[in-house]
Amino acid sequence: SSGINAEYGGYRCAGCGMKIAISLIGTFRYCAYLGKYFCHSCHHEQSAFIPARILHKWDFRKQRVSNFAADLLGKMTGEPLYSVQDINSPLYKSVSDLKYVRSLRYQLYFLNEYLRACKNGKDLLGSVTIRGHIYNDPELFSLEDLCSVKDRSMMESLRPIVTSWLQHVDNCGLCRGKGFICELCARKEVIYPFQLTTVFQCQMCWTCFHQSCFSGTCPKCARIQSRRTLSQEVDPAPQEILSN
């Protein structure tokens, strides 16, 4: 009896708090989002996607939810609240479409930096209708985004944008001038951070190298550290001067 009492919240509706007789407890309705039981007035058996089921099981089957949960989920649908990387990063490995969309978004993230700094690229940026978080924060997804990954509509909408932005950089002298030359090899081709499958970008100095050339140590960072060390040896710290 105590277990049943706890499960059903003391025989009270989790919404309005109405208490009912034990004999009628079976009439309560379960909310799959809040994990609580509600009376008929607070639970009209509306169906909704459950974020946790999507993020952990890639399960898009709608579940019955309370009126409050249905309203809350409806308001949250377009908000970029979920970081797949933080919540369940293995999902990228098991869902190929999600991994592909993530790569498209990272390409847009890097390309956006080039277009924002280009006088000819700003018009191209202004012509897109996608929401800012899509290319400003590639790890964040809204419930709506996750559904559009599932039905592949996000993939279809992002691919032509990536193609258009890539073509701009390739044909723009200003943007090409912001590319990198891999100092670890003799090749003179210009490389960019948005070439995700072939280019590695140092997260300290942002210099780019071919992935096949990079061995784990950034030569530019090594030079910077070497200069700092040499500078400290040449110019002793103030306390060392005073002590002498």
mmCIF file of C-alpha atoms in Angstrom:
data_model
loop_
_atom_site.group_PDB
_atom_site.id
_atom_site.type_symbol
_atom_site.label_atom_id
_atom_site.label_comp_id
_atom_site.label_asym_id
_atom_site.label_seq_id
_atom_site.Cartn_x
_atom_site.Cartn_y
_atom_site.Cartn_z
ATOM 1 C CA SER A 1 0.000 0.000 0.000
ATOM 2 C CA SER A 2 2.820 2.417 0.867
ATOM 3 C CA GLY A 3 4.476 1.666 -2.514
ATOM 4 C CA ILE A 4 1.280 2.380 -4.410
ATOM 5 C CA ASN A 5 0.751 5.509 -2.326
ATOM 6 C CA ALA A 6 4.219 6.810 -3.240
ATOM 7 C CA GLU A 7 3.811 5.905 -6.912
ATOM 8 C CA TYR A 8 0.568 7.810 -7.199
ATOM 9 C CA GLY A 9 1.772 10.822 -5.185
ATOM 10 C CA GLY A 10 -0.302 10.199 -2.094
ATOM 11 C CA TYR A 11 -3.404 9.511 -4.228
ATOM 12 C CA ARG A 12 -3.323 13.111 -5.421
ATOM 13 C CA CYS A 13 -3.256 14.490 -8.961
ATOM 14 C CA ALA A 14 0.190 15.915 -9.715
ATOM 15 C CA GLY A 15 -1.529 18.827 -11.425
ATOM 16 C CA CYS A 16 -4.420 20.172 -9.378
ATOM 17 C CA GLY A 17 -3.712 18.187 -6.200
ATOM 18 C CA MET A 18 -7.144 16.590 -6.127
ATOM 19 C CA LYS A 19 -7.245 13.531 -3.864
ATOM 20 C CA ILE A 20 -9.268 10.486 -4.851
ATOM 21 C CA ALA A 21 -10.287 7.245 -3.217
ATOM 22 C CA ILE A 22 -7.923 4.282 -3.436
ATOM 23 C CA SER A 23 -10.558 2.347 -5.360
ATOM 24 C CA LEU A 24 -10.424 4.958 -8.172
ATOM 25 C CA ILE A 25 -6.630 5.213 -8.404
ATOM 26 C CA GLY A 26 -6.666 3.224 -11.644
ATOM 27 C CA THR A 27 -8.411 6.120 -13.384
ATOM 28 C CA PHE A 28 -5.348 8.358 -13.031
ATOM 29 C CA ARG A 29 -3.435 8.959 -16.250
ATOM 30 C CA TYR A 30 0.333 8.729 -16.519
ATOM 31 C CA CYS A 31 2.402 11.541 -18.045
ATOM 32 C CA ALA A 32 5.384 10.109 -19.935
ATOM 33 C CA TYR A 33 7.262 13.430 -19.778
ATOM 34 C CA LEU A 34 6.931 14.266 -16.073
ATOM 35 C CA GLY A 35 6.678 10.676 -14.837
ATOM 36 C CA LYS A 36 3.657 11.489 -12.656
ATOM 37 C CA TYR A 37 -0.048 10.698 -12.545
ATOM 38 C CA PHE A 38 -2.850 13.156 -13.274
ATOM 39 C CA CYS A 39 -6.624 13.300 -13.087
ATOM 40 C CA HIS A 40 -8.780 13.443 -16.230
ATOM 41 C CA SER A 41 -9.127 17.208 -15.974
ATOM 42 C CA CYS A 42 -5.341 17.698 -15.999
ATOM 43 C CA HIS A 43 -4.563 14.992 -18.551
ATOM 44 C CA HIS A 44 -6.491 14.948 -21.827
ATOM 45 C CA GLU A 45 -4.302 12.212 -23.298
ATOM 46 C CA GLN A 46 -2.488 14.449 -25.735
ATOM 47 C CA SER A 47 0.516 12.902 -27.473
ATOM 48 C CA ALA A 48 3.993 14.413 -27.774
ATOM 49 C CA PHE A 49 7.608 13.588 -28.567
ATOM 50 C CA ILE A 50 9.642 12.926 -25.418
ATOM 51 C CA PRO A 51 13.131 14.537 -25.626
ATOM 52 C CA ALA A 52 14.780 11.953 -23.349
ATOM 53 C CA ARG A 53 13.537 9.044 -25.461
ATOM 54 C CA ILE A 54 14.898 10.707 -28.604
ATOM 55 C CA LEU A 55 18.256 11.645 -27.091
ATOM 56 C CA HIS A 56 18.902 8.276 -25.473
ATOM 57 C CA LYS A 57 17.126 5.806 -27.769
ATOM 58 C CA TRP A 58 16.437 7.786 -30.973
ATOM 59 C CA ASP A 59 12.805 6.862 -30.314
ATOM 60 C CA PHE A 60 10.315 9.193 -31.986
ATOM 61 C CA ARG A 61 7.153 7.385 -30.933
ATOM 62 C CA LYS A 62 4.779 9.893 -29.376
ATOM 63 C CA GLN A 63 3.713 9.305 -25.779
ATOM 64 C CA ARG A 64 0.703 10.412 -23.758
ATOM 65 C CA VAL A 65 1.403 13.508 -21.671
ATOM 66 C CA SER A 66 -0.469 15.771 -19.261
ATOM 67 C CA ASN A 67 -1.939 19.087 -20.339
ATOM 68 C CA PHE A 68 0.868 20.983 -18.586
ATOM 69 C CA ALA A 69 3.573 18.858 -20.241
ATOM 70 C CA ALA A 70 1.947 19.182 -23.672
ATOM 71 C CA ASP A 71 1.891 22.966 -23.316
ATOM 72 C CA LEU A 72 5.473 23.087 -22.035
ATOM 73 C CA LEU A 73 6.825 20.835 -24.790
ATOM 74 C CA GLY A 74 4.954 22.885 -27.379
ATOM 75 C CA LYS A 75 6.623 26.080 -26.163
ATOM 76 C CA MET A 76 10.049 24.396 -26.015
ATOM 77 C CA THR A 77 9.883 22.802 -29.460
ATOM 78 C CA GLY A 78 11.951 25.435 -31.261
ATOM 79 C CA GLU A 79 14.379 26.222 -28.431
ATOM 80 C CA PRO A 80 17.964 24.858 -28.853
ATOM 81 C CA LEU A 81 18.169 23.232 -25.414
ATOM 82 C CA TYR A 82 19.860 19.904 -26.030
ATOM 83 C CA SER A 83 23.569 19.247 -26.505
ATOM 84 C CA VAL A 84 23.833 15.752 -27.947
ATOM 85 C CA GLN A 85 27.581 15.814 -27.249
ATOM 86 C CA ASP A 86 26.984 16.392 -23.532
ATOM 87 C CA ILE A 87 23.874 14.273 -23.109
ATOM 88 C CA ASN A 88 24.649 11.199 -25.211
ATOM 89 C CA SER A 89 27.648 11.546 -27.549
ATOM 90 C CA PRO A 90 27.551 7.850 -28.680
ATOM 91 C CA LEU A 91 24.323 8.740 -30.497
ATOM 92 C CA TYR A 92 26.435 10.324 -33.239
ATOM 93 C CA LYS A 93 28.019 6.933 -33.935
ATOM 94 C CA SER A 94 24.756 5.022 -33.994
ATOM 95 C CA VAL A 95 22.714 7.536 -36.051
ATOM 96 C CA SER A 96 24.486 8.316 -39.331
ATOM 97 C CA ASP A 97 22.078 11.104 -40.345
ATOM 98 C CA LEU A 98 22.679 12.904 -37.053
ATOM 99 C CA LYS A 99 26.443 12.634 -37.532
ATOM 100 C CA TYR A 100 26.161 13.935 -41.094
ATOM 101 C CA VAL A 101 23.995 16.902 -40.077
ATOM 102 C CA ARG A 102 26.491 17.725 -37.351
ATOM 103 C CA SER A 103 29.302 17.815 -39.940
ATOM 104 C CA LEU A 104 27.234 20.117 -42.183
ATOM 105 C CA ARG A 105 26.618 22.432 -39.251
ATOM 106 C CA TYR A 106 30.320 22.523 -38.347
ATOM 107 C CA GLN A 107 31.143 23.412 -41.945
ATOM 108 C CA LEU A 108 28.657 26.278 -41.742
ATOM 109 C CA TYR A 109 30.164 27.304 -38.402
ATOM 110 C CA PHE A 110 33.629 27.750 -39.927
ATOM 111 C CA LEU A 111 32.350 29.154 -43.225
ATOM 112 C CA ASN A 112 30.297 31.723 -41.332
ATOM 113 C CA GLU A 113 33.512 33.192 -39.886
ATOM 114 C CA TYR A 114 34.860 33.720 -43.408
ATOM 115 C CA LEU A 115 31.672 35.238 -44.787
ATOM 116 C CA ARG A 116 31.189 37.583 -41.834
ATOM 117 C CA ALA A 117 34.623 39.093 -42.455
ATOM 118 C CA CYS A 118 34.054 39.393 -46.199
ATOM 119 C CA LYS A 119 32.298 42.428 -47.665
ATOM 120 C CA ASN A 120 30.976 40.262 -50.494
ATOM 121 C CA GLY A 121 29.903 37.434 -48.213
ATOM 122 C CA LYS A 122 27.602 39.385 -45.924
ATOM 123 C CA ASP A 123 24.838 39.463 -48.547
ATOM 124 C CA LEU A 124 25.099 35.682 -48.817
ATOM 125 C CA LEU A 125 24.701 35.363 -45.053
ATOM 126 C CA GLY A 126 21.668 37.588 -45.117
ATOM 127 C CA SER A 127 19.972 35.454 -47.736
ATOM 128 C CA VAL A 128 19.695 32.317 -45.569
ATOM 129 C CA THR A 129 16.614 31.688 -43.481
ATOM 130 C CA ILE A 130 17.996 29.116 -41.037
ATOM 131 C CA ARG A 131 18.097 30.001 -37.343
ATOM 132 C CA GLY A 132 21.354 31.324 -35.938
ATOM 133 C CA HIS A 133 22.123 28.434 -33.576
ATOM 134 C CA ILE A 134 22.310 26.062 -36.548
ATOM 135 C CA TYR A 135 25.654 27.530 -37.578
ATOM 136 C CA ASN A 136 26.677 29.387 -34.409
ATOM 137 C CA ASP A 137 26.529 26.379 -32.070
ATOM 138 C CA PRO A 138 26.624 23.081 -33.994
ATOM 139 C CA GLU A 139 26.207 20.928 -30.879
ATOM 140 C CA LEU A 140 22.869 22.402 -29.801
ATOM 141 C CA PHE A 141 19.576 20.984 -31.060
ATOM 142 C CA SER A 142 15.971 21.883 -30.436
ATOM 143 C CA LEU A 143 13.249 19.250 -30.377
ATOM 144 C CA GLU A 144 12.200 20.558 -33.782
ATOM 145 C CA ASP A 145 15.780 20.140 -35.057
ATOM 146 C CA LEU A 146 15.924 16.524 -33.909
ATOM 147 C CA CYS A 147 12.648 15.784 -35.694
ATOM 148 C CA SER A 148 13.984 17.434 -38.872
ATOM 149 C CA VAL A 149 17.087 15.243 -38.660
ATOM 150 C CA LYS A 150 14.848 12.206 -38.369
ATOM 151 C CA ASP A 151 12.793 13.095 -41.461
ATOM 152 C CA ARG A 152 15.995 14.252 -43.237
ATOM 153 C CA SER A 153 14.586 17.712 -43.978
ATOM 154 C CA MET A 154 17.450 19.454 -42.152
ATOM 155 C CA MET A 155 19.980 17.566 -44.224
ATOM 156 C CA GLU A 156 18.245 18.568 -47.439
ATOM 157 C CA SER A 157 18.009 22.228 -46.408
ATOM 158 C CA LEU A 158 21.631 22.570 -45.207
ATOM 159 C CA ARG A 159 23.424 20.874 -48.099
ATOM 160 C CA PRO A 160 22.715 23.590 -50.714
ATOM 161 C CA ILE A 161 23.710 26.313 -48.222
ATOM 162 C CA VAL A 162 27.035 24.594 -47.522
ATOM 163 C CA THR A 163 27.615 24.220 -51.276
ATOM 164 C CA SER A 164 26.827 27.889 -51.913
ATOM 165 C CA TRP A 165 29.113 29.120 -49.119
ATOM 166 C CA LEU A 166 31.934 26.817 -50.232
ATOM 167 C CA GLN A 167 31.659 28.151 -53.775
ATOM 168 C CA HIS A 168 31.891 31.711 -52.475
ATOM 169 C CA VAL A 169 35.097 31.038 -50.516
ATOM 170 C CA ASP A 170 36.604 29.185 -53.460
ATOM 171 C CA ASN A 171 35.898 32.104 -55.823
ATOM 172 C CA CYS A 172 36.616 34.983 -53.436
ATOM 173 C CA GLY A 173 40.156 36.332 -53.247
ATOM 174 C CA LEU A 174 39.523 37.898 -49.827
ATOM 175 C CA CYS A 175 38.334 34.611 -48.334
ATOM 176 C CA ARG A 176 41.051 32.540 -49.979
ATOM 177 C CA GLY A 177 43.599 34.924 -48.488
ATOM 178 C CA LYS A 178 42.443 33.855 -45.014
ATOM 179 C CA GLY A 179 43.200 30.205 -45.714
ATOM 180 C CA PHE A 180 46.252 28.295 -44.465
ATOM 181 C CA ILE A 181 49.266 26.577 -45.971
ATOM 182 C CA CYS A 182 50.306 23.400 -44.164
ATOM 183 C CA GLU A 183 53.858 24.086 -42.972
ATOM 184 C CA LEU A 184 54.461 20.402 -42.316
ATOM 185 C CA CYS A 185 54.565 19.400 -45.974
ATOM 186 C CA ALA A 186 55.721 20.712 -49.317
ATOM 187 C CA ARG A 187 52.213 21.057 -50.761
ATOM 188 C CA LYS A 188 51.197 24.638 -51.530
ATOM 189 C CA GLU A 189 47.451 24.132 -51.626
ATOM 190 C CA VAL A 190 45.328 26.437 -49.475
ATOM 191 C CA ILE A 191 43.498 24.589 -46.712
ATOM 192 C CA TYR A 192 40.628 25.647 -44.457
ATOM 193 C CA PRO A 193 39.172 24.564 -41.084
ATOM 194 C CA PHE A 194 35.838 23.669 -42.704
ATOM 195 C CA GLN A 195 37.546 20.789 -44.561
ATOM 196 C CA LEU A 196 36.617 18.544 -41.667
ATOM 197 C CA THR A 197 37.761 15.205 -43.070
ATOM 198 C CA THR A 198 41.225 16.277 -44.239
ATOM 199 C CA VAL A 199 42.283 19.253 -42.110
ATOM 200 C CA PHE A 200 43.235 19.543 -38.433
ATOM 201 C CA GLN A 201 42.990 22.908 -36.676
ATOM 202 C CA CYS A 202 45.031 23.585 -33.536
ATOM 203 C CA GLN A 203 42.675 24.663 -30.755
ATOM 204 C CA MET A 204 45.317 26.927 -29.221
ATOM 205 C CA CYS A 205 46.560 29.055 -32.136
ATOM 206 C CA TRP A 206 43.925 28.056 -34.758
ATOM 207 C CA THR A 207 46.565 27.173 -37.378
ATOM 208 C CA CYS A 208 45.518 24.468 -39.838
ATOM 209 C CA PHE A 209 47.451 21.404 -41.029
ATOM 210 C CA HIS A 210 46.675 18.365 -43.129
ATOM 211 C CA GLN A 211 45.435 15.615 -40.837
ATOM 212 C CA SER A 212 47.852 13.236 -42.564
ATOM 213 C CA CYS A 213 50.770 15.558 -41.711
ATOM 214 C CA PHE A 214 49.934 16.425 -38.121
ATOM 215 C CA SER A 215 51.675 14.247 -35.539
ATOM 216 C CA GLY A 216 50.244 15.715 -32.343
ATOM 217 C CA THR A 217 52.516 18.728 -31.776
ATOM 218 C CA CYS A 218 51.697 22.111 -33.266
ATOM 219 C CA PRO A 219 54.916 23.724 -34.556
ATOM 220 C CA LYS A 220 53.507 27.235 -34.242
ATOM 221 C CA CYS A 221 52.578 26.706 -30.589
ATOM 222 C CA ALA A 222 56.043 25.203 -30.023
ATOM 223 C CA ARG A 223 57.656 28.328 -31.497
ATOM 224 C CA ILE A 224 55.497 30.602 -29.367
ATOM 225 C CA GLN A 225 56.387 28.661 -26.229
ATOM 226 C CA SER A 226 60.065 28.705 -27.179
ATOM 227 C CA ARG A 227 60.008 32.496 -27.598
ATOM 228 C CA ARG A 228 58.272 32.922 -24.243
ATOM 229 C CA THR A 229 60.861 30.749 -22.529
ATOM 230 C CA LEU A 230 63.708 32.657 -24.175
ATOM 231 C CA SER A 231 62.115 35.985 -23.239
ATOM 232 C CA GLN A 232 61.870 34.938 -19.598
ATOM 233 C CA GLU A 233 65.527 33.945 -19.586
ATOM 234 C CA VAL A 234 66.617 37.249 -21.147
ATOM 235 C CA ASP A 235 64.322 39.433 -19.028
ATOM 236 C CA PRO A 236 64.346 38.189 -15.403
ATOM 237 C CA ALA A 237 61.241 38.619 -13.309
ATOM 238 C CA PRO A 238 61.052 41.787 -11.108
ATOM 239 C CA GLN A 239 61.514 39.843 -7.876
ATOM 240 C CA GLU A 240 64.718 38.287 -9.254
ATOM 241 C CA ILE A 241 66.099 41.753 -10.049
ATOM 242 C CA LEU A 242 65.260 43.016 -6.546
ATOM 243 C CA SER A 243 66.825 39.981 -4.902
ATOM 244 C CA ASN A 244 70.097 40.731 -6.689
#
